[in-house]
Short mmCIF file of C-alpha atoms in Angstrom, two decimals:
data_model
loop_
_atom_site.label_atom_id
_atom_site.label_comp_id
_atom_site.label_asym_id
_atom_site.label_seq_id
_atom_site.Cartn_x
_atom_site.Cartn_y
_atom_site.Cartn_z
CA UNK A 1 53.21 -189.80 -49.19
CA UNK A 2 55.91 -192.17 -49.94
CA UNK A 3 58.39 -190.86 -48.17
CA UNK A 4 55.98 -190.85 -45.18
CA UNK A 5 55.38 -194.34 -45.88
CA UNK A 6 58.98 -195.12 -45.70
CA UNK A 7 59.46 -193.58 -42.23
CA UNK A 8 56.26 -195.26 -41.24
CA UNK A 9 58.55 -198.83 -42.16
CA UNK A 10 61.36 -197.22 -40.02
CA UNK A 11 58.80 -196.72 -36.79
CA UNK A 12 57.31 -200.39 -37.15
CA UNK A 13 60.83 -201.47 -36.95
CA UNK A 14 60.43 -202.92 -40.83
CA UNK A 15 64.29 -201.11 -41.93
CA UNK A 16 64.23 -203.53 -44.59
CA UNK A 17 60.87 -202.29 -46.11
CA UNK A 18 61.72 -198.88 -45.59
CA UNK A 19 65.14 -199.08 -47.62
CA UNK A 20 63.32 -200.43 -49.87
CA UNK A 21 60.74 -197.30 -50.29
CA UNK A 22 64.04 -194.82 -49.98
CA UNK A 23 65.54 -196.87 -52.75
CA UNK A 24 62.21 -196.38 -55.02
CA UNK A 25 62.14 -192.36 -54.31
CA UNK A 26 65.66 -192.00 -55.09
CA UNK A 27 64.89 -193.49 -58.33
CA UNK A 28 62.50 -191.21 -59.22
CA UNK A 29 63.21 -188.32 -61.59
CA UNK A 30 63.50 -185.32 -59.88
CA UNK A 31 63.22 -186.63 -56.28
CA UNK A 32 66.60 -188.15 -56.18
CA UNK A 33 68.11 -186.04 -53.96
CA UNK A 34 64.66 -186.13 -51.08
CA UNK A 35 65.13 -190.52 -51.11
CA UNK A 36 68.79 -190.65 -50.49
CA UNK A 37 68.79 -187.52 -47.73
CA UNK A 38 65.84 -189.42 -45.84
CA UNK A 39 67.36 -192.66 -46.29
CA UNK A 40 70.78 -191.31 -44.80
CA UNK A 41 68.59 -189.86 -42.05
CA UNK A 42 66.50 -193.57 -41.65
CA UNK A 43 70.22 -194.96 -41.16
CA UNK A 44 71.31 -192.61 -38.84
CA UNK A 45 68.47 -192.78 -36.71
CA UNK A 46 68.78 -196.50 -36.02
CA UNK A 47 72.57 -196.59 -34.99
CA UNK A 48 74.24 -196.69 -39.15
CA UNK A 49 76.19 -194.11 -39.09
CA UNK A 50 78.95 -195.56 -41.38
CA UNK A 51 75.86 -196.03 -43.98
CA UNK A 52 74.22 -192.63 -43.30
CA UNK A 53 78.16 -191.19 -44.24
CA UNK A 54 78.15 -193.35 -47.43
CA UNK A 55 75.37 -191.63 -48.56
CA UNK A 56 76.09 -188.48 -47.49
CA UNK A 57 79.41 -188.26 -48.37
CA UNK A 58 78.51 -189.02 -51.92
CA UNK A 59 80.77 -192.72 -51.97
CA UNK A 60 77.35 -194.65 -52.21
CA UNK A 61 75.36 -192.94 -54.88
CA UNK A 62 77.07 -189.70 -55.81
CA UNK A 63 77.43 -186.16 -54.18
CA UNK A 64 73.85 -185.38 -52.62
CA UNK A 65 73.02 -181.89 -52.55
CA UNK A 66 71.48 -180.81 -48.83
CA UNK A 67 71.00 -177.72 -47.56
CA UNK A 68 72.23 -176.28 -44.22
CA UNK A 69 70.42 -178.80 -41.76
CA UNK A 70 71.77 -181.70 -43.99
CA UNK A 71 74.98 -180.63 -43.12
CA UNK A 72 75.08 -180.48 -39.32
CA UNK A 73 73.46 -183.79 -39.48
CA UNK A 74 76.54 -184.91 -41.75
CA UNK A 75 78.60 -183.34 -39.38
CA UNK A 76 76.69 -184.94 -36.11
CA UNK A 77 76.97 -188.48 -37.81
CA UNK A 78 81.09 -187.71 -38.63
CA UNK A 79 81.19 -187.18 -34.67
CA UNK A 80 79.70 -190.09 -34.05
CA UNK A 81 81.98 -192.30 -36.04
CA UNK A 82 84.94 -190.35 -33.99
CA UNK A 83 85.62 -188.07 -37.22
CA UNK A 84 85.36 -184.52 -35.37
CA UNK A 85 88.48 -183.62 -37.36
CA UNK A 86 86.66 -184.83 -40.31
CA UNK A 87 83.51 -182.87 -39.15
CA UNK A 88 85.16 -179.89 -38.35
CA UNK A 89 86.66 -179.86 -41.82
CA UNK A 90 82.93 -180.45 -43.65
CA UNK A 91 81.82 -177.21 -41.62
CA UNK A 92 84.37 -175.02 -42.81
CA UNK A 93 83.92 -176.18 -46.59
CA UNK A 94 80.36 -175.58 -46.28
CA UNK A 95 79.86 -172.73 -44.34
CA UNK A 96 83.30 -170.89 -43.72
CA UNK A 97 84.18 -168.87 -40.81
CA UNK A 98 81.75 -166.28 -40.43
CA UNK A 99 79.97 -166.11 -36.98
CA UNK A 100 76.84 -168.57 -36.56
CA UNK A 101 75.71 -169.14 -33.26
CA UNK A 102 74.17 -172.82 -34.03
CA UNK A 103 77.40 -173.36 -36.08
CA UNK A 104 79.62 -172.11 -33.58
CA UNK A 105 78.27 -174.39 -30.53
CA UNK A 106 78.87 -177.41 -32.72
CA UNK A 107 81.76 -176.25 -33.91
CA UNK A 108 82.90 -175.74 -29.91
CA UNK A 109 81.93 -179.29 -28.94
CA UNK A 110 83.84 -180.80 -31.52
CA UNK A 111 87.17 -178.68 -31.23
CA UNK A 112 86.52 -180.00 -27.71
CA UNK A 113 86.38 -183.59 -29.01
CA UNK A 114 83.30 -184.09 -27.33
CA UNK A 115 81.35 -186.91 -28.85
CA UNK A 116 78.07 -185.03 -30.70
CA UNK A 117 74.77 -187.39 -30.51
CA UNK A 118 72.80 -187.69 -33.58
CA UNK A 119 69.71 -185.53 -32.85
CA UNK A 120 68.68 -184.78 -35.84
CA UNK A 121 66.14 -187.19 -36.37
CA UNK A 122 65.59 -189.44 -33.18
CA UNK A 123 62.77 -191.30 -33.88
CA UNK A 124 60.49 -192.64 -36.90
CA UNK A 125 58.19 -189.23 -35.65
CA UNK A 126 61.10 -186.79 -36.03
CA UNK A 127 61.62 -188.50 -39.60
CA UNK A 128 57.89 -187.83 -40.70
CA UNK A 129 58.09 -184.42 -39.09
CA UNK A 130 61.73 -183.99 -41.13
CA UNK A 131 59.54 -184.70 -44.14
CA UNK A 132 57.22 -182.20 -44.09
CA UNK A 133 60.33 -179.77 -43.37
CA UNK A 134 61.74 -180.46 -46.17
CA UNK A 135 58.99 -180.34 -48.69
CA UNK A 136 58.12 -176.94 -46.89
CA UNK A 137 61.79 -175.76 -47.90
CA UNK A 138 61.06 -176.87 -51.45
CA UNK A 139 57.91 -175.08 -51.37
CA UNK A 140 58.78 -171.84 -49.88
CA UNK A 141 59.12 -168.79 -52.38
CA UNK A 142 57.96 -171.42 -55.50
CA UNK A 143 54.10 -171.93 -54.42
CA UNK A 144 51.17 -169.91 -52.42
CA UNK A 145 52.94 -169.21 -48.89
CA UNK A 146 49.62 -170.41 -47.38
CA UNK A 147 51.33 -174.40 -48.40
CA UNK A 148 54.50 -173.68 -47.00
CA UNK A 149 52.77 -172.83 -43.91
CA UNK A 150 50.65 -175.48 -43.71
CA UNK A 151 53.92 -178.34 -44.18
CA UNK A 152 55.61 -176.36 -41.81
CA UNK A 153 52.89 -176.50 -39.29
CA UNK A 154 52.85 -179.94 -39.50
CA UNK A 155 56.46 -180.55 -38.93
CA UNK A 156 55.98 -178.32 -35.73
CA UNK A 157 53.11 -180.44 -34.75
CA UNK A 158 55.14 -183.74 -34.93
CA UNK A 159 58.41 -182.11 -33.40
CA UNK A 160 57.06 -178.80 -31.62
CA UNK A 161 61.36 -178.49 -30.81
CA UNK A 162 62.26 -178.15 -34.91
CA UNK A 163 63.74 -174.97 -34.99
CA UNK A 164 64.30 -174.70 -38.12
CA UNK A 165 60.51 -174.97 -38.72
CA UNK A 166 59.80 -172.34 -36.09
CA UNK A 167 61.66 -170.20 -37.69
CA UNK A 168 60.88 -170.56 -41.45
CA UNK A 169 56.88 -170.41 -39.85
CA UNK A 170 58.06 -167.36 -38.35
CA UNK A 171 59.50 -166.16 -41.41
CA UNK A 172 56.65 -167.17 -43.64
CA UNK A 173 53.80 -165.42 -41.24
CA UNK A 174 56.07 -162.09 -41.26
CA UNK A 175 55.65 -162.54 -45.62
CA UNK A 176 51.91 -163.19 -45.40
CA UNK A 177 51.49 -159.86 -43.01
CA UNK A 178 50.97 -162.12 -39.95
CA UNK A 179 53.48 -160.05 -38.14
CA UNK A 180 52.38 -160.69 -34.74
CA UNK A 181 51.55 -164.51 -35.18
CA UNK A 182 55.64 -164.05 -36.63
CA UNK A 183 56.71 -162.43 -33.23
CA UNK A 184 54.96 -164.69 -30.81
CA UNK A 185 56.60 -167.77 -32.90
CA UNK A 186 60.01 -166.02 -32.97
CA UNK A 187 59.55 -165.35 -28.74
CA UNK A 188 59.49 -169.44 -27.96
CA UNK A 189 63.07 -169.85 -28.14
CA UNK A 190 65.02 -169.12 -24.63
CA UNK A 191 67.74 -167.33 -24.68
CA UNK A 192 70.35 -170.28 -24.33
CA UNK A 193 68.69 -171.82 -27.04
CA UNK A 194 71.64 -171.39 -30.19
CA UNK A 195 69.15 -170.34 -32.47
CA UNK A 196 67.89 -167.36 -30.05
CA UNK A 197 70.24 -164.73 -31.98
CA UNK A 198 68.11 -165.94 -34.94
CA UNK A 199 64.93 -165.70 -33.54
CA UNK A 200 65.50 -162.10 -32.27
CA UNK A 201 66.79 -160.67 -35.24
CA UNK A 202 63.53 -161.83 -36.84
CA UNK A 203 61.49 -160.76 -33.92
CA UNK A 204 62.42 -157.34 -34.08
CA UNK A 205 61.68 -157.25 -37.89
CA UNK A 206 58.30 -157.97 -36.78
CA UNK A 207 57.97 -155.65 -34.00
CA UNK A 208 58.96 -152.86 -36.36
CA UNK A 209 56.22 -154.26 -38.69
CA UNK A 210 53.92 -153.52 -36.21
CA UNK A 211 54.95 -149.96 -35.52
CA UNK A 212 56.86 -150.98 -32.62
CA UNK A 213 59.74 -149.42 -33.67
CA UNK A 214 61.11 -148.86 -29.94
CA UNK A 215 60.58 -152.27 -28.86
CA UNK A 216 62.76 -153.72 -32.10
CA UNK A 217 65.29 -151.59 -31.38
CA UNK A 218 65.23 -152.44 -27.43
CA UNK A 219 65.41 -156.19 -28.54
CA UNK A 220 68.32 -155.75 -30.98
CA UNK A 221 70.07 -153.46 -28.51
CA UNK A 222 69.77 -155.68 -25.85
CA UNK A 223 71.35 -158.51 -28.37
CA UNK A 224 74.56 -156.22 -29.43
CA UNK A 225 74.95 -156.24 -25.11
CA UNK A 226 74.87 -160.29 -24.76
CA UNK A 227 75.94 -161.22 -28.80
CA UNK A 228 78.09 -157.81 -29.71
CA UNK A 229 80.63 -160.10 -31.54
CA UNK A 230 78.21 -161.47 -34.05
CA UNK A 231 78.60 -159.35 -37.19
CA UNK A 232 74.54 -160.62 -38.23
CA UNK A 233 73.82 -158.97 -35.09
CA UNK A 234 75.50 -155.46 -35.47
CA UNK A 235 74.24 -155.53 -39.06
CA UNK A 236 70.66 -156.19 -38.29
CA UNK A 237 71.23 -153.29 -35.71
CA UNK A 238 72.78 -150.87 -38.39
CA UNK A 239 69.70 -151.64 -40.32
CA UNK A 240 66.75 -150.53 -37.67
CA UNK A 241 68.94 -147.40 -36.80
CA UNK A 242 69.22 -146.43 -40.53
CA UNK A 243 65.67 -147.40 -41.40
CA UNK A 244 64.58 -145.49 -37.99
CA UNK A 245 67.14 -142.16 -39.99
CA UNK A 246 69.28 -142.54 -36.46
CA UNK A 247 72.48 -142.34 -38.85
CA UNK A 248 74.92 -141.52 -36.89
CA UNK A 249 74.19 -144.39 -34.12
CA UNK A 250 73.55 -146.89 -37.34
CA UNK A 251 77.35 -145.61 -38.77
CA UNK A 252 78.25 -147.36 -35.30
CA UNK A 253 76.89 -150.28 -35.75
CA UNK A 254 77.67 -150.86 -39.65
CA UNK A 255 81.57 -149.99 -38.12
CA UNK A 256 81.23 -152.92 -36.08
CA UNK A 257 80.24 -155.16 -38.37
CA UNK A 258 82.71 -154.37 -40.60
CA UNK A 259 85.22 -154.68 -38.15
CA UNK A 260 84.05 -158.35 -36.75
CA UNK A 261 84.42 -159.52 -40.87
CA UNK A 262 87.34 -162.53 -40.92
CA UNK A 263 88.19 -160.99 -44.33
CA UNK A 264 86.59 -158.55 -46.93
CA UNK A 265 85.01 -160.46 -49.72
CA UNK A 266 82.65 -158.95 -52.99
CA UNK A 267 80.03 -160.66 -50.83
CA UNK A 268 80.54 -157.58 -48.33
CA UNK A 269 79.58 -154.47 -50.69
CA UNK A 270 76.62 -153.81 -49.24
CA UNK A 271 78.07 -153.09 -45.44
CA UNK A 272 79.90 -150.15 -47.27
CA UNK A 273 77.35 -149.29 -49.18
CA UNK A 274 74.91 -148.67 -46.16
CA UNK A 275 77.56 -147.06 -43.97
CA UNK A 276 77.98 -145.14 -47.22
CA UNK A 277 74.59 -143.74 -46.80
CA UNK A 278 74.98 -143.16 -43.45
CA UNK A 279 77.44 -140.69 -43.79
CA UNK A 280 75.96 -139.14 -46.73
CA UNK A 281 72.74 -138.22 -44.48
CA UNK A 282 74.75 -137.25 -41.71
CA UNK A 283 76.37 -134.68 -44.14
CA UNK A 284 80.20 -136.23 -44.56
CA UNK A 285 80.61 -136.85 -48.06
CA UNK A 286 84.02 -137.43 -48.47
CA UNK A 287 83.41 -140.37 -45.78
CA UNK A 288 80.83 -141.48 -48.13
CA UNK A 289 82.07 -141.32 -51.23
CA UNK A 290 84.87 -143.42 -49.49
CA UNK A 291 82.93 -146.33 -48.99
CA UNK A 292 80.80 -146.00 -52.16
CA UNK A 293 83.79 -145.89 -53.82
CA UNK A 294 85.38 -148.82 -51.59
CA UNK A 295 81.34 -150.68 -52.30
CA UNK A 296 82.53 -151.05 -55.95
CA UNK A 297 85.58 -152.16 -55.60
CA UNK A 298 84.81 -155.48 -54.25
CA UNK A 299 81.25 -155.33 -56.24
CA UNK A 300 81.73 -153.35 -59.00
CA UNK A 301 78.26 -153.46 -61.03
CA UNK A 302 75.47 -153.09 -58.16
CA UNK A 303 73.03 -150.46 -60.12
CA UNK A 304 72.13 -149.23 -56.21
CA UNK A 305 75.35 -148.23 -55.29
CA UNK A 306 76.32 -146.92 -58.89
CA UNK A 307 72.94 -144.99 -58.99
CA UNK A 308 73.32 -143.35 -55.38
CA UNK A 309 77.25 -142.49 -55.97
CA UNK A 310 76.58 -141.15 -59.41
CA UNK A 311 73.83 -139.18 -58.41
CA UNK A 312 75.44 -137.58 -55.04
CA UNK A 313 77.97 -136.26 -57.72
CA UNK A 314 75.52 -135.10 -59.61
CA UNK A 315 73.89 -133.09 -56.93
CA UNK A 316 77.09 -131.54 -55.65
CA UNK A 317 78.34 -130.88 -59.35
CA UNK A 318 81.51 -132.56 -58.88
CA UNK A 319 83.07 -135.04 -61.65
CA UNK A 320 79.96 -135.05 -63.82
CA UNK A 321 81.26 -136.89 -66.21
CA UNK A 322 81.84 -139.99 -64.41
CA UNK A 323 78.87 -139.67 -62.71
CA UNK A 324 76.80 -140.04 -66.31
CA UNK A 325 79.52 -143.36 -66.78
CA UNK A 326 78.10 -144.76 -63.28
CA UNK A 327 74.57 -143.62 -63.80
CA UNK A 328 74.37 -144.93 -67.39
CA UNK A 329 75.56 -148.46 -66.34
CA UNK A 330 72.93 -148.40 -63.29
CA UNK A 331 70.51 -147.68 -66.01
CA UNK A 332 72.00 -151.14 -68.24
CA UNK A 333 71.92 -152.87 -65.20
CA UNK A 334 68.37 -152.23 -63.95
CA UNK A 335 66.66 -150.46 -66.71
CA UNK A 336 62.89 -150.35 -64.93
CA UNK A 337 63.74 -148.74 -61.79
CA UNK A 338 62.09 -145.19 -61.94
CA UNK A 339 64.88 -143.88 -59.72
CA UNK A 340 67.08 -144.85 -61.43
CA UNK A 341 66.71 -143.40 -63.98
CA UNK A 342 65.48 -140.19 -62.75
CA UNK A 343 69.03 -139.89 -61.94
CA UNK A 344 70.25 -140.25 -65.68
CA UNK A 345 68.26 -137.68 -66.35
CA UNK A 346 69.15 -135.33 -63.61
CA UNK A 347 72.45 -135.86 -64.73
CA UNK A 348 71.87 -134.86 -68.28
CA UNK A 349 70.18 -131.40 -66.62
CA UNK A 350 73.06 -131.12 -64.53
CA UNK A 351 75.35 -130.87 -67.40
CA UNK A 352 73.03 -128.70 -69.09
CA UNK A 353 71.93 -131.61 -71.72
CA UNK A 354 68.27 -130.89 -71.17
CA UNK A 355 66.69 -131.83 -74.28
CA UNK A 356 68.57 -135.13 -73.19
CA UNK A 357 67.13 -135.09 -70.19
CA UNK A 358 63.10 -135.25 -71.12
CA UNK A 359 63.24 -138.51 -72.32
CA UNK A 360 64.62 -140.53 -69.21
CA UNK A 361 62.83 -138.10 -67.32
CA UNK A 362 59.37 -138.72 -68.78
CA UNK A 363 59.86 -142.64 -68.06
CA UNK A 364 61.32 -142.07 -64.87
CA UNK A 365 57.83 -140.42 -63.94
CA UNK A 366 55.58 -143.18 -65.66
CA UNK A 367 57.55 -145.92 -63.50
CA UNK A 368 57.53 -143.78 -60.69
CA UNK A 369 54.19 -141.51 -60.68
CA UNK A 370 53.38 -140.41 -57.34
CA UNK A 371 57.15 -139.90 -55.94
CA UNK A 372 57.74 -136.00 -55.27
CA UNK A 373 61.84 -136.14 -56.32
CA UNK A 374 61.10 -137.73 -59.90
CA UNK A 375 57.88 -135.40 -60.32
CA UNK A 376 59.93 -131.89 -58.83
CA UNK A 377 62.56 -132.78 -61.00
CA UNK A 378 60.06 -133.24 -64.51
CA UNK A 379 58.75 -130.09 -63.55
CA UNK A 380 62.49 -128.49 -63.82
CA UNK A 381 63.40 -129.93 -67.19
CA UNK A 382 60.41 -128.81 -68.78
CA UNK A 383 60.75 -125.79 -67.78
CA UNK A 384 64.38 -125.48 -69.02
CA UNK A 385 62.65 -126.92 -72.15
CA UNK A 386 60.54 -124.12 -72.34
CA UNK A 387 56.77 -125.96 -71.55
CA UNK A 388 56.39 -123.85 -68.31
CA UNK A 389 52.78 -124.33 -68.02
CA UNK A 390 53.63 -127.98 -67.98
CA UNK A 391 56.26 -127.82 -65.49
CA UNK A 392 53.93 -125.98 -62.71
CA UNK A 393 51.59 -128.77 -62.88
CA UNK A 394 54.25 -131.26 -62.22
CA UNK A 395 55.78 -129.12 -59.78
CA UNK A 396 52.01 -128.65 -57.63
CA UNK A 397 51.56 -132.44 -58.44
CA UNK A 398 54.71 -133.22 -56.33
CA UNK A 399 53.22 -130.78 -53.36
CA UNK A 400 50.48 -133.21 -53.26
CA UNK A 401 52.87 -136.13 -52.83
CA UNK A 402 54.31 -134.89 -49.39
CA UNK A 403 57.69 -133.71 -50.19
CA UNK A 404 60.41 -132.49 -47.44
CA UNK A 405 59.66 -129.46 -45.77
CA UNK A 406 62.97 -128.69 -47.06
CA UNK A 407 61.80 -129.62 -50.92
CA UNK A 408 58.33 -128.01 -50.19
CA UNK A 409 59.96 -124.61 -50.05
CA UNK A 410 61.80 -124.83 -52.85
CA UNK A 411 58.70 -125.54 -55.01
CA UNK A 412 56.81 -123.15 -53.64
CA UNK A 413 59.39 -120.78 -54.42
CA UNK A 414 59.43 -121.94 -58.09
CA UNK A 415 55.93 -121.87 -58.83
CA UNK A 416 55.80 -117.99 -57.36
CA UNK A 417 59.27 -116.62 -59.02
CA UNK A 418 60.43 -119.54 -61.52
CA UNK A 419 63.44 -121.78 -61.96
CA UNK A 420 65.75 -119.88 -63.43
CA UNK A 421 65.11 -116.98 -60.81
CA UNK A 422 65.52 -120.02 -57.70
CA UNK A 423 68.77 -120.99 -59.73
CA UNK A 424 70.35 -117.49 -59.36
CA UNK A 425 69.76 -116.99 -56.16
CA UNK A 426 70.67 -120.49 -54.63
CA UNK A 427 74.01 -119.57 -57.41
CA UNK A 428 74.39 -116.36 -55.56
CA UNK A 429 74.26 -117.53 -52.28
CA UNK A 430 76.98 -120.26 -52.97
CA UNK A 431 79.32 -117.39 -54.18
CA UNK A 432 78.52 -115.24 -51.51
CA UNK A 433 81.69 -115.14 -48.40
CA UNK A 434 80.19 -116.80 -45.21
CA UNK A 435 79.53 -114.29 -42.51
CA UNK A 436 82.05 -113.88 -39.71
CA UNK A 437 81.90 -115.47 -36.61
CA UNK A 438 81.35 -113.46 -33.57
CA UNK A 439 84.02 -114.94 -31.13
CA UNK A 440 82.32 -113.33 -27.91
CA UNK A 441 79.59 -114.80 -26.11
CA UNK A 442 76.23 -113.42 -25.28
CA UNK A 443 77.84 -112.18 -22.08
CA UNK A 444 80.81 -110.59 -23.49
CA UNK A 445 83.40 -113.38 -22.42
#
């Protein structure tokens, strides 16, 4: 209310009053930072840009934290003062070079040393609507989504062209399951709008939401045609076509992305880790140990990529021992994940530890009852255990939980001849020479 107030001052043309109110916010416990951002934007608005950069700049009442809007309003009000140098430099402190498409036009105009108008808040309306923007910001992930939403559809109300509103709206009706409210709100930005990329990305999310998995993908592919040099773009694309198991078309895409990155920082693990996976499903797994491996080198203690490198060496029986080391500090890492530790305890059967094993196991299933992997594999360590009867229950509980075709037949196969029967033949069968291949065709060519 008061800082409504205070922009109310600004649009009866009472500046004095309203510094006045900005003054008496900023003073305020807690709401220091909200009096001295809306005061810089009051200035601004009315022509003071060499006040608005006092305060922003942190010479008039020390550094004031904004967020990402903040900035390119910094940045507008440094181009208005003829400081595009200075401007350009505040951008690359605050946001550094990775591709932005709103970033990138401003950062065009001022390489250009194009004068940039201060737009960020025009009038005493765009201030009130600002308000309501910010508090939403505040609001958003710390109280009921359903008050975000309304400050948000305020703001839009007072400045239906906030696109930052639009978008967190968009965002925040995707969280509350409002997915098609959150693609309809996404579709109202045109294409040469600079925060289209944005707004498709997000609109695809929701499409898939819906089950429109085709028309996502047609949306993002379409985007990697017009925006292919935007790594958020190629990623977002990697990300439907692994989601949507199209791994070898994701691998692609994830490629891309890596390849558009200025420079590799820790920040960057998870590209590798997902192109990782890709090649892991598409059956290459020295390619995808490779970019585990290359995952936890620049990120060395993510318990996903830990977990799904230690257990893929599990599985193929290869360097055990480290595996346990990786698994083991997944575990430390992120000790209530079911999956997780399902895979300490598949290691500890892999190396034959099964006593070891029930333990991790048994938790594994209580934090992750209904999944057919964690309850197939408690059915295998108690029977190694000896409790047989026990582990045919588990094993015709994890039928129930729609397994793989693949992991179907295995089960079934257990519960008619046993494990340690399955376990000799699938042994055999790995020892056995492959069969020759004819070289002739059908035909005799």
């Amino acid at each position: 209310n008061a800082l409504v107030a205070a922009w109310a001052h600004v649009g009866t043309g009472k500046m004095s009053d309203a510094i006045t109110a900005f003054d008496a916010i900023a003073a305020t416990k807690g709401l220091e930072a909200f009096g001295l951002y809306h005061k810089a934007l009051a200035l601004a608005s009315v022509g003071d840009l060499e006040g608005a950069d006092e305060i922003l700049s942190g010479r008039a009442a020390g550094p004031v934290f904004v967020m990402r809007r903040g900035v390119l309003a910094h940045a507008q009000i440094l181009s208005g003062l003829e400081r595009n140098a200075d401007a350009l430099a505040l951008l690359d402190r605050s946001f550094g070079p990775g591709p932005d498409p709103i970033i990138d036009a401003l950062r065009r105009r001022l390489e250009a040393g194009e004068p940039v108008p201060f737009d960020t808040v025009r009038t005493a309306r765009d201030g009130i609507a600002e308000v309501f923007f910010t508090v939403s910001t505040a609001l958003n992930g710390e109280a009921d989504a359903v008050y975000t939403l309304l400050h948000l559809r305020v703001a839009g109300y007072l400045r239906p062209d906030h696109a930052d509103a639009l978008l967190l709206t968009a965002d925040v009706l995707d969280g509350l399951g409002q997915h098609q409210l959150a693609e309809e709100t996404y579709a109202l930005f045109a294409p040469e709008d600079p925060a289209f990329v944005s707004a498709e990305i997000g609109r695809a999310g929701a499409l898939r939401a819906q089950g429109k998995s085709d028309a996502a993908l047609e949306a993002l592919q379409a985007l990697a045609r017009s925006h292919g040099d935007l790594l958020g773009v190629q990623f977002s694309l990697g990300d439907l076509l692994r989601m949507e198991e199209r791994f070898d078309e994701a691998e692609v895409a994830y490629t891309a992305a890596i390849d558009l990155l200025p420079e590799v920082t820790e920040d960057d693990w998870v590209l590798f880790f997902y192109r990782g996976i890709c090649h892991e499903q598409s059956k290459d797994w020295a390619a995808a140990e490779a970019d585990f491996r290359r995952s936890l080198e620049l990120n060395g203690n993510q318990p996903q990529v830990l977990n799904y490198l230690g257990y893929g060496l599990v599985d193929r029986g290869e360097k055990l021992d480290e595996a346990l080391g990786m698994i083991e500090k997944a575990v430390a890492a992120d000790p209530d994940k079911g999956y997780i530790i399902d895979s300490l305890a598949w290691a500890y059967f892999r190396l034959g530890r099964y006593d070891e094993a029930l333990e991790p196991m048994e938790r594994a299933s209580l934090l992750e009852p209904v999944d057919p992997i964690v309850t197939d594999h408690l059915g295998d360590v108690y029977w190694m255990v000896g409790r047989k009867l026990e582990a045919r229950f588990q094993w015709r509980r994890a039928l129930s939980f729609d397994p793989t075709e693949k992991d179907a037949e295995r089960i079934r196969r257990k519960l008619e001849i046993g494990l340690d029967a399955v376990m000799a033949d699938e042994a055999g069968a790995a020892a056995a020479p492959s069969a020759p291949v004819e070289a002739a065709t059908d035909n005799g060519g």
